Backbone as a printed PyTorch tensor [residue, N CA C, xyz], in Angstrom:
tensor([[[ 11.6330,  20.9620,  -3.2750],
         [ 11.3780,  19.5080,  -3.5940],
         [ 11.2750,  18.6960,  -2.3560]],

        [[ 11.7390,  19.2030,  -1.2340],
         [ 11.7840,  18.5090,   0.0690],
         [ 10.2000,  18.1320,   0.3210]],

        [[  9.3560,  19.0650,   0.1770],
         [  7.8750,  18.7880,   0.6300],
         [  7.2890,  17.6110,  -0.2170]],

        [[  7.6130,  17.5390,  -1.4730],
         [  7.2670,  16.5010,  -2.3490],
         [  7.7650,  15.0710,  -1.9170]],

        [[  9.0060,  15.1390,  -1.3790],
         [  9.6110,  13.8710,  -0.8690],
         [  8.8830,  13.4480,   0.4580]],

        [[  8.5340,  14.4910,   1.3150],
         [  7.9180,  14.2530,   2.5980],
         [  6.4140,  13.7500,   2.1920]],

        [[  5.7730,  14.2960,   1.2030],
         [  4.3910,  13.7500,   0.8710],
         [  4.5650,  12.3440,   0.4070]],

        [[  5.4920,  12.1080,  -0.3980],
         [  5.6540,  10.7400,  -0.9790],
         [  5.9780,   9.7440,   0.1090]],

        [[  6.8450,  10.1320,   1.0870],
         [  7.2090,   9.2710,   2.2640],
         [  5.9030,   8.9430,   3.0400]],

        [[  5.0310,  10.0550,   3.3250],
         [  3.8190,   9.8450,   3.9350],
         [  2.8440,   8.8420,   3.3510]],

        [[  2.7050,   9.0100,   2.0140],
         [  1.8820,   8.1210,   1.2160],
         [  2.5080,   6.6000,   1.3830]],

        [[  3.8060,   6.5140,   1.2910],
         [  4.4720,   5.2440,   1.2870],
         [  4.2700,   4.5420,   2.6910]],

        [[  4.4180,   5.2690,   3.7550],
         [  4.1170,   4.8050,   5.1180],
         [  2.6480,   4.4020,   5.2950]],

        [[  1.8680,   5.1410,   4.6830],
         [  0.4070,   4.8530,   4.8020],
         [  0.1360,   3.3390,   4.0530]],

        [[  0.7160,   3.2710,   2.8960],
         [  0.5590,   1.9550,   2.2280],
         [  1.1770,   0.7710,   3.0850]],

        [[  2.2710,   1.1980,   3.5700],
         [  3.0040,   0.0060,   4.3660],
         [  2.1240,  -0.2760,   5.5680]],

        [[  1.5590,   0.6870,   6.2350],
         [  0.8000,   0.3810,   7.4500],
         [ -0.4380,  -0.3400,   7.2150]],

        [[ -1.1140,   0.1130,   6.1420],
         [ -2.3080,  -0.7380,   5.7910],
         [ -1.9460,  -2.1920,   5.4400]],

        [[ -0.9120,  -2.1710,   4.4970],
         [ -0.5110,  -3.4810,   4.0750],
         [ -0.1520,  -4.5630,   5.2370]],

        [[  0.5520,  -3.9910,   6.1950],
         [  0.8730,  -4.8760,   7.4440],
         [ -0.3840,  -5.2500,   8.2960]],

        [[ -1.4020,  -4.3930,   8.2470],
         [ -2.5530,  -4.6200,   9.0610],
         [ -3.2720,  -5.7540,   8.3070]],

        [[ -3.3990,  -5.5930,   6.9060],
         [ -4.1690,  -6.5550,   6.1850],
         [ -3.3970,  -7.9210,   6.1150]],

        [[ -2.0970,  -7.8770,   6.2570],
         [ -1.3480,  -9.0710,   6.1880],
         [ -1.3940,  -9.8790,   7.4560]],

        [[ -1.4220,  -9.2420,   8.5530],
         [ -1.3580,  -9.8870,   9.9050],
         [ -2.6640,  -9.9970,  10.5880]],

        [[ -3.7350,  -9.2070,  10.2330],
         [ -5.0080,  -9.1960,  10.7970],
         [ -6.1080,  -9.4440,   9.6510]],

        [[ -6.0670, -10.4670,   8.9230],
         [ -7.0370, -10.4860,   7.6140],
         [ -8.5150, -10.5600,   8.2310]],

        [[ -8.6620, -11.4120,   9.2320],
         [-10.0870, -11.6510,   9.7600],
         [-10.6950, -10.3850,  10.1260]],

        [[ -9.9350,  -9.4560,  10.9000],
         [-10.6520,  -8.2080,  11.4110],
         [-10.8280,  -7.3730,  10.2220]],

        [[ -9.8790,  -7.2360,   9.3920],
         [-10.1040,  -6.3590,   8.1110],
         [-11.1890,  -6.7740,   7.1730]],

        [[-11.3530,  -8.1750,   6.9930],
         [-12.3680,  -8.6250,   6.1810],
         [-13.7020,  -8.3630,   6.7870]],

        [[-13.7870,  -8.5730,   8.1660],
         [-14.9920,  -8.2740,   8.9040],
         [-15.5380,  -6.7430,   8.5360]],

        [[-14.4400,  -5.8530,   8.5890],
         [-14.8530,  -4.3550,   8.4560],
         [-15.2710,  -4.1920,   7.0310]],

        [[-14.8190,  -5.0240,   6.0780],
         [-15.3060,  -4.9000,   4.6830],
         [-16.4490,  -5.8240,   4.2440]],

        [[-17.0860,  -6.5220,   5.1920],
         [-18.1070,  -7.4070,   5.0000],
         [-17.6940,  -8.6170,   4.0860]],

        [[-16.5780,  -9.0430,   4.3530],
         [-16.1540, -10.2560,   3.5860],
         [-15.9830, -11.4190,   4.4280]],

        [[-16.4950, -12.5430,   4.0660],
         [-16.3590, -13.8130,   4.8920],
         [-15.5610, -14.8510,   4.1690]],

        [[-14.7250, -15.4300,   4.8350],
         [-13.6990, -16.4250,   4.2540],
         [-14.4240, -17.8020,   4.2820]],

        [[-14.5480, -18.3740,   3.2080],
         [-15.1450, -19.7650,   3.0910],
         [-14.0860, -20.8110,   3.1960]],

        [[-12.8870, -20.5840,   2.7110],
         [-11.7490, -21.4060,   2.7660],
         [-10.5100, -20.7900,   3.2670]],

        [[ -9.4830, -21.4990,   3.5530],
         [ -8.2370, -20.9060,   3.8040],
         [ -7.5340, -20.3670,   2.7160]],

        [[ -7.8720, -20.8950,   1.5730],
         [ -7.2580, -20.3570,   0.2910],
         [ -7.7580, -18.9610,   0.0130]],

        [[ -9.0430, -18.6450,   0.4570],
         [ -9.5510, -17.3160,   0.2870],
         [ -8.8710, -16.4110,   1.2920]],

        [[ -8.5370, -16.8690,   2.5030],
         [ -7.9370, -15.9440,   3.4340],
         [ -6.4020, -15.5980,   2.8000]],

        [[ -5.8070, -16.6290,   2.3070],
         [ -4.4890, -16.4660,   1.7840],
         [ -4.4770, -15.5390,   0.5510]],

        [[ -5.4530, -15.6510,  -0.1860],
         [ -5.6030, -14.6840,  -1.4340],
         [ -5.8490, -13.3390,  -1.0010]],

        [[ -6.7980, -13.2050,   0.1500],
         [ -7.0750, -11.8510,   0.6710],
         [ -5.7060, -11.1570,   1.3240]],

        [[ -4.9840, -12.0050,   1.9960],
         [ -3.8300, -11.4010,   2.5220],
         [ -2.6960, -11.0850,   1.3910]],

        [[ -2.6840, -11.9390,   0.4800],
         [ -1.7030, -11.6750,  -0.5880],
         [ -2.0890, -10.3970,  -1.3870]],

        [[ -3.3970, -10.2620,  -1.7500],
         [ -3.8950,  -9.1680,  -2.5140],
         [ -3.9000,  -7.7270,  -1.7060]],

        [[ -4.3910,  -7.7230,  -0.6160],
         [ -4.5710,  -6.5570,   0.0720],
         [ -3.4080,  -6.2490,   0.9110]],

        [[ -2.6380,  -7.3860,   1.4400],
         [ -1.4820,  -7.0400,   2.2890],
         [ -0.2140,  -7.0000,   1.5720]],

        [[  0.0070,  -7.9580,   0.6700],
         [  1.2580,  -8.1150,  -0.0120],
         [  1.4500,  -6.8750,  -1.2190]],

        [[  0.3930,  -6.7490,  -1.7830],
         [  0.3990,  -5.7090,  -2.9550],
         [  0.6620,  -4.3250,  -2.2720]],

        [[ -0.0420,  -3.8950,  -1.1740],
         [  0.1310,  -2.5750,  -0.5020],
         [  1.4950,  -2.4890,   0.0940]],

        [[  2.0110,  -3.5520,   0.6220],
         [  3.3900,  -3.5710,   1.1680],
         [  4.4050,  -3.3550,   0.0360]],

        [[  4.2600,  -4.0310,  -1.0590],
         [  5.1150,  -3.7840,  -2.3260],
         [  5.0800,  -2.2820,  -2.8170]],

        [[  3.7760,  -1.7810,  -2.9420],
         [  3.6090,  -0.4690,  -3.4680],
         [  4.2620,   0.5250,  -2.3810]],

        [[  4.0210,   0.2990,  -1.2100],
         [  4.5700,   1.2070,  -0.1520],
         [  6.0880,   1.1410,  -0.1690]],

        [[  6.7220,   0.0920,  -0.3870],
         [  8.1480,  -0.1150,  -0.3800],
         [  8.5900,   0.5920,  -1.5720]],

        [[  8.0940,   0.4960,  -2.7530],
         [  8.4850,   1.1180,  -4.0070],
         [  8.3870,   2.7170,  -3.7710]],

        [[  7.3260,   3.1810,  -3.1610],
         [  7.2800,   4.5720,  -2.9950],
         [  8.2080,   5.1410,  -2.0290]],

        [[  8.5250,   4.2900,  -0.9820],
         [  9.5320,   4.8060,  -0.0170],
         [ 10.8690,   4.8420,  -0.6490]],

        [[ 11.2970,   3.8690,  -1.4740],
         [ 12.5090,   3.8960,  -2.2520],
         [ 12.5780,   5.0980,  -3.0740]],

        [[ 11.4810,   5.4970,  -3.8220],
         [ 11.4000,   6.6120,  -4.6950],
         [ 11.5390,   7.9590,  -3.7760]],

        [[ 11.0380,   7.9710,  -2.6130],
         [ 11.1330,   9.0690,  -1.7330],
         [ 12.6750,   9.2840,  -1.3060]],

        [[ 13.2810,   8.2280,  -1.1430],
         [ 14.6920,   8.3720,  -0.6930],
         [ 15.7300,   8.7700,  -1.8600]],

        [[ 15.2460,   8.6220,  -3.0820],
         [ 16.1770,   9.0560,  -4.1520],
         [ 15.6750,  10.1730,  -4.8450]],

        [[ 16.2570,  11.2130,  -4.9230],
         [ 15.8270,  12.5480,  -5.4550],
         [ 15.3290,  12.3680,  -7.0820]],

        [[ 16.1170,  11.6580,  -7.7680],
         [ 15.8050,  11.4840,  -9.1190],
         [ 14.5950,  10.4710,  -9.4380]],

        [[ 14.0440,   9.9000,  -8.3570],
         [ 12.8800,   9.0610,  -8.4870],
         [ 11.6010,   9.6890,  -7.9440]],

        [[ 11.7150,  10.9020,  -7.5090],
         [ 10.5560,  11.4770,  -6.7810],
         [  9.3260,  11.7340,  -7.8030]],

        [[  9.6090,  12.0890,  -8.9330],
         [  8.5450,  12.2580,  -9.9640],
         [  7.8890,  10.9500, -10.3330]],

        [[  8.8280,   9.9920, -10.5300],
         [  8.1950,   8.6590, -10.8320],
         [  7.2790,   8.0960,  -9.6660]],

        [[  7.8690,   8.3460,  -8.3920],
         [  7.0130,   7.8870,  -7.1750],
         [  5.7970,   8.6000,  -7.0720]],

        [[  5.7110,   9.9270,  -7.2010],
         [  4.5380,  10.6920,  -7.1000],
         [  3.4640,  10.2460,  -8.3250]],

        [[  4.0700,   9.9400,  -9.4370],
         [  3.0780,   9.4870, -10.5630],
         [  2.5760,   8.1100, -10.1730]],

        [[  3.3790,   7.2810,  -9.6650],
         [  2.8590,   5.8930,  -9.2200],
         [  1.8840,   6.0160,  -8.0970]],

        [[  2.1280,   6.9530,  -7.1610],
         [  1.3290,   7.0690,  -6.0270],
         [ -0.0630,   7.5330,  -6.3760]],

        [[ -0.1040,   8.5850,  -7.3480],
         [ -1.2400,   9.0810,  -7.8890],
         [ -2.0770,   7.9570,  -8.6640]],

        [[ -1.4510,   7.2590,  -9.4530],
         [ -2.1010,   6.2030, -10.1420],
         [ -2.6250,   5.0700,  -9.1440]],

        [[ -1.9860,   4.7870,  -8.0190],
         [ -2.4780,   3.9470,  -7.1240],
         [ -3.6270,   4.4120,  -6.3060]],

        [[ -3.6170,   5.7510,  -6.0810],
         [ -4.6490,   6.2130,  -5.2650],
         [ -6.0360,   6.7780,  -6.0020]],

        [[ -5.8420,   7.0500,  -7.3340],
         [ -6.9200,   7.5390,  -8.1190],
         [ -7.6500,   6.2430,  -8.6170]],

        [[ -9.0580,   6.1610,  -8.2690],
         [ -9.7010,   4.9920,  -8.7460],
         [ -9.9590,   5.0220, -10.2840]],

        [[-10.0800,   3.8740, -10.8050],
         [-10.2730,   3.7730, -12.2290],
         [-11.6550,   4.1610, -12.7240]],

        [[-11.7560,   4.9440, -13.6860],
         [-13.0580,   5.3000, -14.1640],
         [-13.7790,   4.2860, -15.0660]]])
């Protein structure tokens, strides 16, 4: 079970890392995605959507990785977050 917890922690840290990059460097990340901000509200929405949401998911997955009884829930949530909708 330890390897599953390690995998879950790795996924959580990835989400947290990308979330902080999107939150604190929105202009650079938007340029990489070919997005141009027209207003400050657009920049704020971008930061909240791509930064805040990923930080929240990463924190949830990290909490699940720390608690043995939540590992299955965290793995399922991580799979749902990583698999694109069809």
